[in-house]
Amino acid sequence: MNILSLFGKRGQSASVAKNRLQILLAHERAADGSDAVLISNLREDILAVVAKRIAIDPDSVRLEMDRSGDVTTLGIDIELPPTARAS
Amino acid sequence: MSNATVVVVTSGKGGVGKTTSTAALASALAKEGYQVCAIDFDVGLRNLDLIMGAERRVVFDLVNVVRGEASIKQALVRDKKLNNLYLLPASQTRDKDALTEEGVASVISELRMYFDWIICDSPAGIERGATLAMRYADEAIIVSNPEVSSVRDCDRIIGLLDAKTKVAEDGGRMPKHLLITRYDTDRAKTGDMLATDDVVDILSVPLIGVVPESKDVLKASNVGLPVTLSDETSPASRAYTEATRRLLGENIPVTIPEEKKGFFGKIFKGRAA
């Protein structure tokens, strides 16, 4: 360690780099990036359709795209509020 | 059946040290007494021959073999220092489309009969050359600099290793090792360079070695010797030797070899950062 660095300000650029990478890669890993956009759009559409009939919490909707081999599946998970009943 | 292990040295990004690492690791394995073959997959931009000091002895190349114009034994170039180390050079005049999947498969399976270790030097990028270099590998060494673009590209390559390789298609999981190169301990300590732990955290691949930034790497390539043969005491050389021992299955802690400095050198390091 350089003796001068004991008095100087510690650089922060590495932690900025790590942060940026973690956010970026989380998006890219969500299978290709184009899928991330698709999923986000689908999520909004589905939310709108369901919300017509049932009052749901937007945060209780989960979409997952899963790939295994040649098959891609789309999983939709919506947690309904306890009182939800189609009227 | 042979016990050969095929290792791909890959990174996505160019200039991070794939060829240097391929030459250094192949030589270190050969020094351990194994029969080793290094293959250059960078068709059109070959350089492994130059780094290994074999450029004047290349007659036939990988494309000749794939197209049946030469036998593997005709194309292999024996190292000038180690008689159990061979190079299969890439073609300089063709492009990467000259390689076919079947051709590469048959070259690799023949090499498996003659060698213990087959080290595939991948070209940069994610195109045909890179995917063929990793296609038949048993293990992968992912080379990254502690720098954002290099780490991002490695992440992309990891995705390909888990999708486009024979091992992955057969339902297996490619064993991966992370090799961090051009590391500067001082800059990492002061927070101006991603530290080894940061890169391991982000990529979730176990570390096989950390090669410090070292002047000896350029000196070695100047004279056409892998750094593990040119100067065994240099920090880079020691780092590659350590990584080789881990590749061979030894369970030793990862250290970051440093230049030996005198007392005053340690305190007043006039370093251009």
PDB file of N, CA and C in Angstrom, chain A residues 1-5 9-22 24-26 28-29 32, chain B residues 147-148 151-152 155-156 186 188-195 197-198 201-203 266-269 271:
ATOM      1  N   MET A   1       0.847  -1.197   0.000  1.00  0.00           N
ATOM      2  CA  MET A   1       0.000   0.000   0.000  1.00  0.00           C
ATOM      3  C   MET A   1       0.876   1.240   0.000  1.00  0.00           C
ATOM      4  N   ASN A   2       0.509   2.185  -0.789  1.00  0.00           N
ATOM      5  CA  ASN A   2       1.234   3.438  -0.856  1.00  0.00           C
ATOM      6  C   ASN A   2       0.973   4.228   0.417  1.00  0.00           C
ATOM      7  N   ILE A   3       2.034   4.764   1.011  1.00  0.00           N
ATOM      8  CA  ILE A   3       1.889   5.466   2.289  1.00  0.00           C
ATOM      9  C   ILE A   3       0.974   6.681   2.149  1.00  0.00           C
ATOM     10  N   LEU A   4       0.984   7.305   0.975  1.00  0.00           N
ATOM     11  CA  LEU A   4       0.156   8.492   0.756  1.00  0.00           C
ATOM     12  C   LEU A   4      -1.339   8.156   0.778  1.00  0.00           C
ATOM     13  N   SER A   5      -1.646   6.922   0.388  1.00  0.00           N
ATOM     14  CA  SER A   5      -3.053   6.565   0.291  1.00  0.00           C
ATOM     15  C   SER A   5      -3.685   6.463   1.681  1.00  0.00           C
ATOM     16  N   LYS A   9      -8.184  10.177   0.035  1.00  0.00           N
ATOM     17  CA  LYS A   9      -9.548   9.673   0.011  1.00  0.00           C
ATOM     18  C   LYS A   9      -9.575   8.340  -0.732  1.00  0.00           C
ATOM     19  N   ARG A  10     -10.282   7.388  -0.175  1.00  0.00           N
ATOM     20  CA  ARG A  10     -10.382   6.086  -0.799  1.00  0.00           C
ATOM     21  C   ARG A  10     -11.204   6.169  -2.078  1.00  0.00           C
ATOM     22  N   GLY A  11     -10.704   5.543  -3.104  1.00  0.00           N
ATOM     23  CA  GLY A  11     -11.448   5.558  -4.363  1.00  0.00           C
ATOM     24  C   GLY A  11     -12.743   4.781  -4.235  1.00  0.00           C
ATOM     25  N   GLN A  12     -13.755   5.210  -4.945  1.00  0.00           N
ATOM     26  CA  GLN A  12     -15.048   4.546  -4.856  1.00  0.00           C
ATOM     27  C   GLN A  12     -15.472   3.943  -6.188  1.00  0.00           C
ATOM     28  N   SER A  13     -14.648   4.111  -7.197  1.00  0.00           N
ATOM     29  CA  SER A  13     -15.104   3.731  -8.535  1.00  0.00           C
ATOM     30  C   SER A  13     -15.362   2.231  -8.658  1.00  0.00           C
ATOM     31  N   ALA A  14     -14.642   1.424  -7.888  1.00  0.00           N
ATOM     32  CA  ALA A  14     -14.829  -0.027  -7.997  1.00  0.00           C
ATOM     33  C   ALA A  14     -16.218  -0.432  -7.524  1.00  0.00           C
ATOM     34  N   SER A  15     -16.698   0.183  -6.432  1.00  0.00           N
ATOM     35  CA  SER A  15     -18.023  -0.206  -5.943  1.00  0.00           C
ATOM     36  C   SER A  15     -19.115   0.298  -6.885  1.00  0.00           C
ATOM     37  N   VAL A  16     -18.858   1.431  -7.536  1.00  0.00           N
ATOM     38  CA  VAL A  16     -19.801   1.904  -8.559  1.00  0.00           C
ATOM     39  C   VAL A  16     -19.849   0.884  -9.697  1.00  0.00           C
ATOM     40  N   ALA A  17     -18.673   0.414 -10.114  1.00  0.00           N
ATOM     41  CA  ALA A  17     -18.587  -0.569 -11.203  1.00  0.00           C
ATOM     42  C   ALA A  17     -19.359  -1.840 -10.847  1.00  0.00           C
ATOM     43  N   LYS A  18     -19.174  -2.302  -9.613  1.00  0.00           N
ATOM     44  CA  LYS A  18     -19.825  -3.543  -9.193  1.00  0.00           C
ATOM     45  C   LYS A  18     -21.346  -3.389  -9.211  1.00  0.00           C
ATOM     46  N   ASN A  19     -21.793  -2.257  -8.677  1.00  0.00           N
ATOM     47  CA  ASN A  19     -23.218  -1.973  -8.663  1.00  0.00           C
ATOM     48  C   ASN A  19     -23.828  -1.942 -10.059  1.00  0.00           C
ATOM     49  N   ARG A  20     -23.163  -1.216 -10.943  1.00  0.00           N
ATOM     50  CA  ARG A  20     -23.669  -1.098 -12.316  1.00  0.00           C
ATOM     51  C   ARG A  20     -23.757  -2.469 -12.974  1.00  0.00           C
ATOM     52  N   LEU A  21     -22.705  -3.262 -12.764  1.00  0.00           N
ATOM     53  CA  LEU A  21     -22.684  -4.592 -13.378  1.00  0.00           C
ATOM     54  C   LEU A  21     -23.810  -5.473 -12.848  1.00  0.00           C
ATOM     55  N   GLN A  22     -24.021  -5.414 -11.529  1.00  0.00           N
ATOM     56  CA  GLN A  22     -25.040  -6.293 -10.955  1.00  0.00           C
ATOM     57  C   GLN A  22     -26.428  -5.960 -11.481  1.00  0.00           C
ATOM     58  N   LEU A  24     -27.114  -4.369 -14.368  1.00  0.00           N
ATOM     59  CA  LEU A  24     -27.130  -4.672 -15.803  1.00  0.00           C
ATOM     60  C   LEU A  24     -27.300  -6.167 -16.074  1.00  0.00           C
ATOM     61  N   LEU A  25     -26.500  -6.967 -15.364  1.00  0.00           N
ATOM     62  CA  LEU A  25     -26.508  -8.404 -15.643  1.00  0.00           C
ATOM     63  C   LEU A  25     -27.805  -9.052 -15.188  1.00  0.00           C
ATOM     64  N   ALA A  26     -28.424  -8.506 -14.134  1.00  0.00           N
ATOM     65  CA  ALA A  26     -29.711  -9.041 -13.700  1.00  0.00           C
ATOM     66  C   ALA A  26     -30.706  -8.932 -14.848  1.00  0.00           C
ATOM     67  N   GLU A  28     -29.858  -8.606 -18.188  1.00  0.00           N
ATOM     68  CA  GLU A  28     -29.420  -9.392 -19.341  1.00  0.00           C
ATOM     69  C   GLU A  28     -29.642 -10.885 -19.132  1.00  0.00           C
ATOM     70  N   ARG A  29     -29.514 -11.307 -17.859  1.00  0.00           N
ATOM     71  CA  ARG A  29     -29.672 -12.737 -17.590  1.00  0.00           C
ATOM     72  C   ARG A  29     -31.126 -13.155 -17.678  1.00  0.00           C
ATOM     73  N   ASP A  32     -31.850 -12.912 -22.255  1.00  0.00           N
ATOM     74  CA  ASP A  32     -31.635 -12.194 -23.512  1.00  0.00           C
ATOM     75  C   ASP A  32     -31.993 -10.722 -23.571  1.00  0.00           C
TER      76      ASP A  32
ATOM     77  N   GLU B 147     -12.606  -5.356 -14.909  1.00  0.00           N
ATOM     78  CA  GLU B 147     -13.056  -4.172 -15.630  1.00  0.00           C
ATOM     79  C   GLU B 147     -14.450  -4.466 -16.182  1.00  0.00           C
ATOM     80  N   VAL B 148     -15.336  -3.446 -16.176  1.00  0.00           N
ATOM     81  CA  VAL B 148     -16.762  -3.707 -16.425  1.00  0.00           C
ATOM     82  C   VAL B 148     -17.082  -4.404 -17.751  1.00  0.00           C
ATOM     83  N   VAL B 151     -16.084  -8.108 -17.683  1.00  0.00           N
ATOM     84  CA  VAL B 151     -16.931  -8.929 -16.809  1.00  0.00           C
ATOM     85  C   VAL B 151     -18.291  -9.178 -17.461  1.00  0.00           C
ATOM     86  N   ARG B 152     -18.847  -8.145 -18.087  1.00  0.00           N
ATOM     87  CA  ARG B 152     -20.132  -8.309 -18.755  1.00  0.00           C
ATOM     88  C   ARG B 152     -20.047  -9.352 -19.870  1.00  0.00           C
ATOM     89  N   ASP B 155     -20.005 -12.823 -18.614  1.00  0.00           N
ATOM     90  CA  ASP B 155     -21.329 -13.291 -18.217  1.00  0.00           C
ATOM     91  C   ASP B 155     -22.080 -13.862 -19.420  1.00  0.00           C
ATOM     92  N   ARG B 156     -21.919 -13.203 -20.550  1.00  0.00           N
ATOM     93  CA  ARG B 156     -22.557 -13.656 -21.783  1.00  0.00           C
ATOM     94  C   ARG B 156     -21.994 -15.015 -22.213  1.00  0.00           C
ATOM     95  N   ASP B 186      -2.805  -3.053  -5.701  1.00  0.00           N
ATOM     96  CA  ASP B 186      -2.856  -1.741  -5.051  1.00  0.00           C
ATOM     97  C   ASP B 186      -4.114  -0.973  -5.438  1.00  0.00           C
ATOM     98  N   ALA B 188      -6.901  -2.224  -6.478  1.00  0.00           N
ATOM     99  CA  ALA B 188      -8.074  -2.886  -5.903  1.00  0.00           C
ATOM    100  C   ALA B 188      -8.216  -2.496  -4.434  1.00  0.00           C
ATOM    101  N   LYS B 189      -7.072  -2.414  -3.738  1.00  0.00           N
ATOM    102  CA  LYS B 189      -7.098  -2.041  -2.321  1.00  0.00           C
ATOM    103  C   LYS B 189      -7.635  -0.631  -2.119  1.00  0.00           C
ATOM    104  N   THR B 190      -7.275   0.283  -3.012  1.00  0.00           N
ATOM    105  CA  THR B 190      -7.740   1.657  -2.843  1.00  0.00           C
ATOM    106  C   THR B 190      -9.127   1.862  -3.438  1.00  0.00           C
ATOM    107  N   GLY B 191      -9.726   0.796  -3.910  1.00  0.00           N
ATOM    108  CA  GLY B 191     -11.111   0.897  -4.378  1.00  0.00           C
ATOM    109  C   GLY B 191     -11.266   1.437  -5.777  1.00  0.00           C
ATOM    110  N   ASP B 192     -10.194   1.462  -6.531  1.00  0.00           N
ATOM    111  CA  ASP B 192     -10.295   1.973  -7.896  1.00  0.00           C
ATOM    112  C   ASP B 192     -10.258   0.870  -8.947  1.00  0.00           C
ATOM    113  N   MET B 193     -10.296  -0.374  -8.506  1.00  0.00           N
ATOM    114  CA  MET B 193     -10.374  -1.482  -9.460  1.00  0.00           C
ATOM    115  C   MET B 193     -11.224  -2.562  -8.802  1.00  0.00           C
ATOM    116  N   LEU B 194     -12.061  -3.215  -9.578  1.00  0.00           N
ATOM    117  CA  LEU B 194     -12.851  -4.319  -9.040  1.00  0.00           C
ATOM    118  C   LEU B 194     -11.906  -5.320  -8.377  1.00  0.00           C
ATOM    119  N   ALA B 195     -12.224  -5.747  -7.181  1.00  0.00           N
ATOM    120  CA  ALA B 195     -11.401  -6.733  -6.487  1.00  0.00           C
ATOM    121  C   ALA B 195     -11.802  -8.133  -6.936  1.00  0.00           C
ATOM    122  N   ASP B 197     -12.870 -10.616  -5.275  1.00  0.00           N
ATOM    123  CA  ASP B 197     -14.146 -11.036  -4.680  1.00  0.00           C
ATOM    124  C   ASP B 197     -15.344 -10.434  -5.417  1.00  0.00           C
ATOM    125  N   ASP B 198     -15.187  -9.188  -5.856  1.00  0.00           N
ATOM    126  CA  ASP B 198     -16.280  -8.540  -6.599  1.00  0.00           C
ATOM    127  C   ASP B 198     -16.587  -9.330  -7.868  1.00  0.00           C
ATOM    128  N   ASP B 201     -18.169 -12.653  -7.079  1.00  0.00           N
ATOM    129  CA  ASP B 201     -19.561 -12.397  -6.672  1.00  0.00           C
ATOM    130  C   ASP B 201     -20.473 -12.222  -7.873  1.00  0.00           C
ATOM    131  N   ILE B 202     -20.018 -11.398  -8.803  1.00  0.00           N
ATOM    132  CA  ILE B 202     -20.865 -11.044  -9.942  1.00  0.00           C
ATOM    133  C   ILE B 202     -21.056 -12.242 -10.864  1.00  0.00           C
ATOM    134  N   LEU B 203     -19.983 -12.979 -11.134  1.00  0.00           N
ATOM    135  CA  LEU B 203     -20.061 -14.056 -12.122  1.00  0.00           C
ATOM    136  C   LEU B 203     -20.423 -15.413 -11.509  1.00  0.00           C
ATOM    137  N   LYS B 266       8.559  -0.930  -0.784  1.00  0.00           N
ATOM    138  CA  LYS B 266       7.223  -1.154  -0.255  1.00  0.00           C
ATOM    139  C   LYS B 266       6.615   0.151   0.264  1.00  0.00           C
ATOM    140  N   ILE B 267       7.454   0.991   0.848  1.00  0.00           N
ATOM    141  CA  ILE B 267       6.918   2.223   1.444  1.00  0.00           C
ATOM    142  C   ILE B 267       6.722   3.318   0.408  1.00  0.00           C
ATOM    143  N   PHE B 268       7.746   3.528  -0.400  1.00  0.00           N
ATOM    144  CA  PHE B 268       7.645   4.594  -1.395  1.00  0.00           C
ATOM    145  C   PHE B 268       7.556   3.987  -2.782  1.00  0.00           C
ATOM    146  N   LYS B 269       6.387   3.594  -3.114  1.00  0.00           N
ATOM    147  CA  LYS B 269       6.285   2.987  -4.417  1.00  0.00           C
ATOM    148  C   LYS B 269       5.885   4.030  -5.440  1.00  0.00           C
ATOM    149  N   ARG B 271       4.580   4.629  -8.294  1.00  0.00           N
ATOM    150  CA  ARG B 271       3.911   3.832  -9.297  1.00  0.00           C
ATOM    151  C   ARG B 271       3.021   4.709 -10.172  1.00  0.00           C
TER     152      ARG B 271
END
